[in-house]
XYZ file of C-alpha atoms in Angstrom:
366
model
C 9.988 -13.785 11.576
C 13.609 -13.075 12.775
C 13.421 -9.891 11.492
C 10.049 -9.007 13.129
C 10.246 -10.230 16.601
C 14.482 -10.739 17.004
C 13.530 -10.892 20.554
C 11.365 -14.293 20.177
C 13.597 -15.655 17.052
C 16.786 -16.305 16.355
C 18.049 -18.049 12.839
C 18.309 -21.618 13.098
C 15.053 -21.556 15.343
C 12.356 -23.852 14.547
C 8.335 -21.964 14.508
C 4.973 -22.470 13.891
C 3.958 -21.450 10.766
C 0.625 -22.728 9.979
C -2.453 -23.706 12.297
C -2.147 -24.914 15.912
C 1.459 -25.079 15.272
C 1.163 -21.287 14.863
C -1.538 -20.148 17.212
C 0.309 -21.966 19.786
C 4.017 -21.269 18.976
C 4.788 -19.477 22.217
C 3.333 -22.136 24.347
C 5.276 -25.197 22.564
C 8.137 -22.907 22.483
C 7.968 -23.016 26.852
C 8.060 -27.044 26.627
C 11.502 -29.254 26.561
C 11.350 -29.403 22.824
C 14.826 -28.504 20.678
C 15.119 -25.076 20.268
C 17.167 -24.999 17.648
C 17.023 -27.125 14.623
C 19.697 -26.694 11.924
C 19.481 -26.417 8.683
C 20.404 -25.659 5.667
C 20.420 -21.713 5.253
C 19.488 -21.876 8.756
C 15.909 -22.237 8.013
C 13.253 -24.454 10.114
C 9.646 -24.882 11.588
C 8.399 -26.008 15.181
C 6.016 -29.085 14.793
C 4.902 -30.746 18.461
C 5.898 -34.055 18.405
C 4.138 -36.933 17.146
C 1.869 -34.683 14.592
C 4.327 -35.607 11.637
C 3.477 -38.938 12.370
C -0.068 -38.567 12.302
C -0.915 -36.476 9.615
C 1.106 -37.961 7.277
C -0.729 -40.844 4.804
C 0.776 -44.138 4.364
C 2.189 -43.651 0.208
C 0.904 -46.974 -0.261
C -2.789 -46.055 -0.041
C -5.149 -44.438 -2.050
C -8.534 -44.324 -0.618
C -9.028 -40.829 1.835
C -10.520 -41.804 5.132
C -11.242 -39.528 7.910
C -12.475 -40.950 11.670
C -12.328 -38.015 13.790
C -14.136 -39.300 17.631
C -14.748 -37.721 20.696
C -16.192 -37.971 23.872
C -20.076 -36.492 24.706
C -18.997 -36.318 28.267
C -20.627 -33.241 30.565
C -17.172 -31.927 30.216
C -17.459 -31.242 26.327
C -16.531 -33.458 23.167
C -12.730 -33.904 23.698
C -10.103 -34.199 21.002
C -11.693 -34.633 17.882
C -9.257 -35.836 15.236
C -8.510 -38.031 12.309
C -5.158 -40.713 12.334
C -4.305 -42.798 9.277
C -2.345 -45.459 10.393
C -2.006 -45.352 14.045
C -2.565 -43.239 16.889
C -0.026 -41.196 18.669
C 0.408 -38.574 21.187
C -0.113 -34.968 20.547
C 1.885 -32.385 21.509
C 2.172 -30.209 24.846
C -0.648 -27.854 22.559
C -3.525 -30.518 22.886
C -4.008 -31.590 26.579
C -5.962 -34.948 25.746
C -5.214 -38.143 24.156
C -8.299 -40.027 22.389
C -8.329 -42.643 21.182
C -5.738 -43.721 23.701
C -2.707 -45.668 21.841
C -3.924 -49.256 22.028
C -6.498 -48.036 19.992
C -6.013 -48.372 15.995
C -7.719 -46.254 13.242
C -8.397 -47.949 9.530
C -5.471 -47.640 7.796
C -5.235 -45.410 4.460
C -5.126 -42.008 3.426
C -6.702 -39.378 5.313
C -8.983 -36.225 4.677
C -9.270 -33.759 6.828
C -11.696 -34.026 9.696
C -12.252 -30.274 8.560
C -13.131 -30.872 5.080
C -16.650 -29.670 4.123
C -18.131 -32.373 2.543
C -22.150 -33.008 1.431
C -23.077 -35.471 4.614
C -25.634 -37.346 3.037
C -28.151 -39.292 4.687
C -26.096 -39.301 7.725
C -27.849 -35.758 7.405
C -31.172 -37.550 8.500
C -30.377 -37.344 12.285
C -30.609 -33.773 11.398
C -34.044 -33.696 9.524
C -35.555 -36.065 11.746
C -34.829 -33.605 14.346
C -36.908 -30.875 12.319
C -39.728 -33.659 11.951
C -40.107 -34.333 15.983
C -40.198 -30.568 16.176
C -42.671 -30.388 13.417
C -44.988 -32.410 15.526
C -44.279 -35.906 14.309
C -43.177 -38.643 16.360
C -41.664 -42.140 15.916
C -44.926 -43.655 15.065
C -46.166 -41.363 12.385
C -46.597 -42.289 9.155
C -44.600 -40.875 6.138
C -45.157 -41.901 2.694
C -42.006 -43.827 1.229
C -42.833 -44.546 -2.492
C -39.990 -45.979 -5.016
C -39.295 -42.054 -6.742
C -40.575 -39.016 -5.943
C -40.560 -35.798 -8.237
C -40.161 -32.328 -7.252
C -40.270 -29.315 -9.943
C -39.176 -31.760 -12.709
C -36.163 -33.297 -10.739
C -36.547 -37.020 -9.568
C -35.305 -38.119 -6.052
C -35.096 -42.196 -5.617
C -33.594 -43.997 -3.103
C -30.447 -46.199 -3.100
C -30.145 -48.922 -5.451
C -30.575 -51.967 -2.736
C -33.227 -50.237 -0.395
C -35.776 -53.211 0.895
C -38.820 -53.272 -1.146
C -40.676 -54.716 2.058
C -40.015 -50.832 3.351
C -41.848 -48.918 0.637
C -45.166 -47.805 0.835
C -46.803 -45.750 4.153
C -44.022 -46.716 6.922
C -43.638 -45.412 10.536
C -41.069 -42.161 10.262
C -38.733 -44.655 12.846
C -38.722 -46.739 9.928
C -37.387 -44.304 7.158
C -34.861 -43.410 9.473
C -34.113 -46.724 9.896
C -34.021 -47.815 6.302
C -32.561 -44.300 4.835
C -35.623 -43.862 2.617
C -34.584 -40.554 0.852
C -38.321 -40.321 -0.770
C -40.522 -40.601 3.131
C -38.595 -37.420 4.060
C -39.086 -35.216 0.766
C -42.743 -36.370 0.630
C -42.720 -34.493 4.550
C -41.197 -31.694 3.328
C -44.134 -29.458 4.070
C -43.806 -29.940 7.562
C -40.042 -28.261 7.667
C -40.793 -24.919 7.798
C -37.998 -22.288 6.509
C -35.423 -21.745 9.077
C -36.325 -25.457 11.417
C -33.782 -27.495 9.365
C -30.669 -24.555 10.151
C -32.032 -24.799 13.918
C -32.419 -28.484 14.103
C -28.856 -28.623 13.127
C -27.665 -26.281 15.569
C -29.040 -27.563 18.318
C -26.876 -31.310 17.010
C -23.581 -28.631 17.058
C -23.928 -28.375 13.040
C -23.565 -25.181 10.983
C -23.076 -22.224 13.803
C -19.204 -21.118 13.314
C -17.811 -20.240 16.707
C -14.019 -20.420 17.872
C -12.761 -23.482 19.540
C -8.947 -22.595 19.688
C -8.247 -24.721 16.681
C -9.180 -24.539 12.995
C -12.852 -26.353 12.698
C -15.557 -26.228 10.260
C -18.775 -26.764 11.706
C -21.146 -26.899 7.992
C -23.269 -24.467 6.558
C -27.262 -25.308 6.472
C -28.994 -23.006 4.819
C -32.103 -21.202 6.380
C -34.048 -20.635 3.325
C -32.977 -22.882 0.561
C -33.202 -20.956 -3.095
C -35.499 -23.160 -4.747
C -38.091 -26.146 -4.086
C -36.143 -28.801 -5.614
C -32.925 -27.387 -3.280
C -34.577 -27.453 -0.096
C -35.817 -31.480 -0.777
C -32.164 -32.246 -2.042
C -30.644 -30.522 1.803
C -33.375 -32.791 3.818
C -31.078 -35.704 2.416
C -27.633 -34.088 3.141
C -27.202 -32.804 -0.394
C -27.967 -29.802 -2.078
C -26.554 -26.921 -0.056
C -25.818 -28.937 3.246
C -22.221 -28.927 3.740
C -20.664 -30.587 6.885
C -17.303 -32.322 7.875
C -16.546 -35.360 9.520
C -15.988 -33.557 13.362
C -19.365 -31.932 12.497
C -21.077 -34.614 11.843
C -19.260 -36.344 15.164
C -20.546 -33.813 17.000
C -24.018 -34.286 16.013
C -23.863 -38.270 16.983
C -22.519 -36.826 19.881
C -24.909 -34.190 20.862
C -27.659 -36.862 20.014
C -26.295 -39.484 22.792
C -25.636 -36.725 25.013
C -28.639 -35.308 25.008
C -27.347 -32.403 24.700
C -25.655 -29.485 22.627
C -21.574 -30.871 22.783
C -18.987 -28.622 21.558
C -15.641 -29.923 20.595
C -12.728 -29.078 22.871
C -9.047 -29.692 21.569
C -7.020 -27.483 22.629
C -6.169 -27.356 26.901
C -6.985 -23.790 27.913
C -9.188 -22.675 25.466
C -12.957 -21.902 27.032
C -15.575 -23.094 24.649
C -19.434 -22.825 25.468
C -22.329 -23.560 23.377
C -23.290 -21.052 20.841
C -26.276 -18.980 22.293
C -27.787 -19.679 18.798
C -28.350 -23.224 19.451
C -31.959 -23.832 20.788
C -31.474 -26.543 23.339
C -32.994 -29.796 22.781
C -35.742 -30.701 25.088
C -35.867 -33.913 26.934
C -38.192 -35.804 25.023
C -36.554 -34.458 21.433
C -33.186 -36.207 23.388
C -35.350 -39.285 24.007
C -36.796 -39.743 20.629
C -34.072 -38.612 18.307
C -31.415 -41.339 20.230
C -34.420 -43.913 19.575
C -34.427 -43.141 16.213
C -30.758 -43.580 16.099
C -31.168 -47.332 18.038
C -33.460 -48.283 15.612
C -30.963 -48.263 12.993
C -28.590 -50.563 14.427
C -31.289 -53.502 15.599
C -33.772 -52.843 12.912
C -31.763 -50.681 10.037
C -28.866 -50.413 7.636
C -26.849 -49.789 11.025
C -27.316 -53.883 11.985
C -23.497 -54.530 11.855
C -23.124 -52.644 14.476
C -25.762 -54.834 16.365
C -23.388 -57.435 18.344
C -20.940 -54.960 19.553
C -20.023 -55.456 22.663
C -20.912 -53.163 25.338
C -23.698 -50.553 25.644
C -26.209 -50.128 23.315
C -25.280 -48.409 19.960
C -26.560 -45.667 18.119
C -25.474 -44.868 14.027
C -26.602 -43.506 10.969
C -25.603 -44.558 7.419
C -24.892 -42.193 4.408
C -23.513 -41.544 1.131
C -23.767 -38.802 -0.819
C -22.872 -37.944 -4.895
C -19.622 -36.353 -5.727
C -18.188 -35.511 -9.636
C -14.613 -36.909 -10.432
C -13.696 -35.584 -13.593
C -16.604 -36.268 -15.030
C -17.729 -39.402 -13.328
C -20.443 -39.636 -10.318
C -19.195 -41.243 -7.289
C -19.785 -41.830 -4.453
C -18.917 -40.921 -0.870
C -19.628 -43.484 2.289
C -20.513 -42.238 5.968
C -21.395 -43.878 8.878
C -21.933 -41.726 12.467
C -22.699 -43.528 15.681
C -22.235 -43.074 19.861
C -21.931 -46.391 22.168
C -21.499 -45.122 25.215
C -19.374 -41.830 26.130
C -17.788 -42.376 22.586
C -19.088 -40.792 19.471
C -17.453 -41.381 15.923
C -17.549 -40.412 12.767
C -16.250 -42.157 9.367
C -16.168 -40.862 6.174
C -14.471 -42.890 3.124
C -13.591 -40.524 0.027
C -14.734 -43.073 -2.606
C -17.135 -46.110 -1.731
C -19.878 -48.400 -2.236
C -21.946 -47.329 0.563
C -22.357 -46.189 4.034
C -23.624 -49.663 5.706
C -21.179 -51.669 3.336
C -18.123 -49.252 3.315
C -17.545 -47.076 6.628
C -19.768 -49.495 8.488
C -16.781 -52.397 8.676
C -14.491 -49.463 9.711
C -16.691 -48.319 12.374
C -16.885 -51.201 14.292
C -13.339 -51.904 13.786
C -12.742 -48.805 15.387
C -15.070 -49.654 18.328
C -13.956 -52.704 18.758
C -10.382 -51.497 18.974
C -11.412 -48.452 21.473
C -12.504 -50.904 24.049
């Protein structure tokens, strides 16, 4: 770097070498930071202050957490991140603090809020989406039955779902309950393409530059086979998304609205012309679906949070670890102008596993 720009660098200096820290090297190098940094061989790096702090996992823990949040505010989903332990101050780079410092994130080790990751039924607020569009409504009836079988592979749902749900159920109620079978059974409604522009319009799968590294999922428009396209209208087969992604779609669904994460102070982000805007009553009914989790759903531990009414989704989804099947836990929701999502590497399930963390974490962000 000396050797390249002498002009910029001089041994002994610490720089950027990786991600924001690199992107942004000239602006943190015009704030009161140490200049220098000594040592040995006169090498070094410029990290903002405060990010050592935060991205580094307690040693003590084992379990990967990520809770990146933001805010669905008309001015844009703000700071999206992920803190293990504790939150603290980002560098001059990133203009905005959230959560501010009183509030605490679950302890434990973190994944990154970037990681692309099979969202499971967290995934639903997607589909559902592609159902309203479809023509369907709250009130419609969708066919949840105990398996359902598509080209030789067998879907079921979730080891504890309520018998008292199965059978011909309002679609509010799948969505409520997580029934994986009521939305395969509809697949014939989701035409090729509506799934990829459902999830657009939530701020999932269109790649677009927000000044920081971000990945926003990938939902494919065509899936490759029959048995693929039921498996991505339960956040698995193809669907890839990360926790911020999947914040952002909680978000966009309380909003109302397309939101676009915004991290970094300076950088201009818009919504991505591909994103078909959601229409007013899509808004309406997608948020109700949402509410119906929490007071009728696998969302109800959410229900006597204080404050504004709250909106989640549950999920887990199937992962391989060295040969073993486990599984990951989700849980998105919005209360108010605060959207959040959880994701726990390794758990039991959404409701049981990133549900206690969520409403720590809205509790504490009060």
């Amino acid at each position: 770097m000396v050797k390249k720009d002498p002009s910029a660098y001089r041994s002994g200096d610490i720089a950027g070498l990786t991600g924001l820290q690199a992107r942004y090297d000239e602006q943190a190098a015009r704030h009161a930071w140490p200049r220098r940094l000594r040592r040995a061989g006169g090498q070094g790096r410029r990290a903002p202050r405060g990010s050592s702090a935060a991205s580094r996992p307690p040693a003590s823990r084992s379990r990967r957490r990520s809770t990146p949040a933001c805010r669905p505010s008309p001015s844009g989903c703000s700071a999206p991140c992920s803190r293990p332990a504790r939150w603290s101050r980002s560098g001059p780079a990133t203009a905005r603090s959230w959560p501010p410092p009183t509030a605490r994130a679950p302890a434990g080790r973190t994944t990154r809020p970037t990681g692309r990751l099979a969202p499971g039924s967290t995934f639903k607020s997607v589909t559902s989406l592609a159902l309203l569009r479809a023509g369907l409504t709250p009130q419609t009836p969708v066919r949840c039955t105990p398996t359902v079988t598509v080209n030789g592979k067998q879907f079921k749902n979730y080891s504890d779902y309520p018998a008292s749900a199965v059978g011909t159920i309002p679609l509010q109620e799948a969505i409520a309950q997580s029934c994986n079978t009521a939305l395969i059974n509809a697949r014939a409604k989701v035409k090729d393409g509506a799934l990829a522009d459902a999830a657009g319009s939530l701020g999932l799968g269109i790649d677009h530059d927000l000044g920081f590294p971000a990945y926003f999922g990938k939902v494919p428009a065509k899936p490759a086979s029959e048995t693929e396209g039921a498996a991505n209208l339960i956040g698995q087969g193809k669907v890839l998304a990360s926790p911020m992604a999947m914040a952002t779609v909680v978000a966009s669904i309380q909003a109302g609205k397309t939101v676009v994460p915004h991290l970094v102070a300076g950088t201009d982000v818009s919504v991505p012309a591909a994103a078909k805007p959601l229409t007013a009553a899509e808004a309406r009914q997608a948020k109700a679906l949402l509410r119906r989790v929490v007071t009728d759903g696998s969302g109800r531990g959410l229900a006597d949070l204080p404050g504004g009414p709250v909106i989640a989704k549950t999920g887990t989804a199937e992962y391989a670890d060295a040969g073993t099947i486990r599984t990951h836990a989700w849980m998105i929701a919005a209360q108010g102008d605060l959207a959040v999502a959880v994701f726990v590497q390794t758990g039991t399930s959404g409701s049981q596993t990133a549900g206690p963390l969520l409403e720590e974490f809205l509790r504490g962000a009060r």
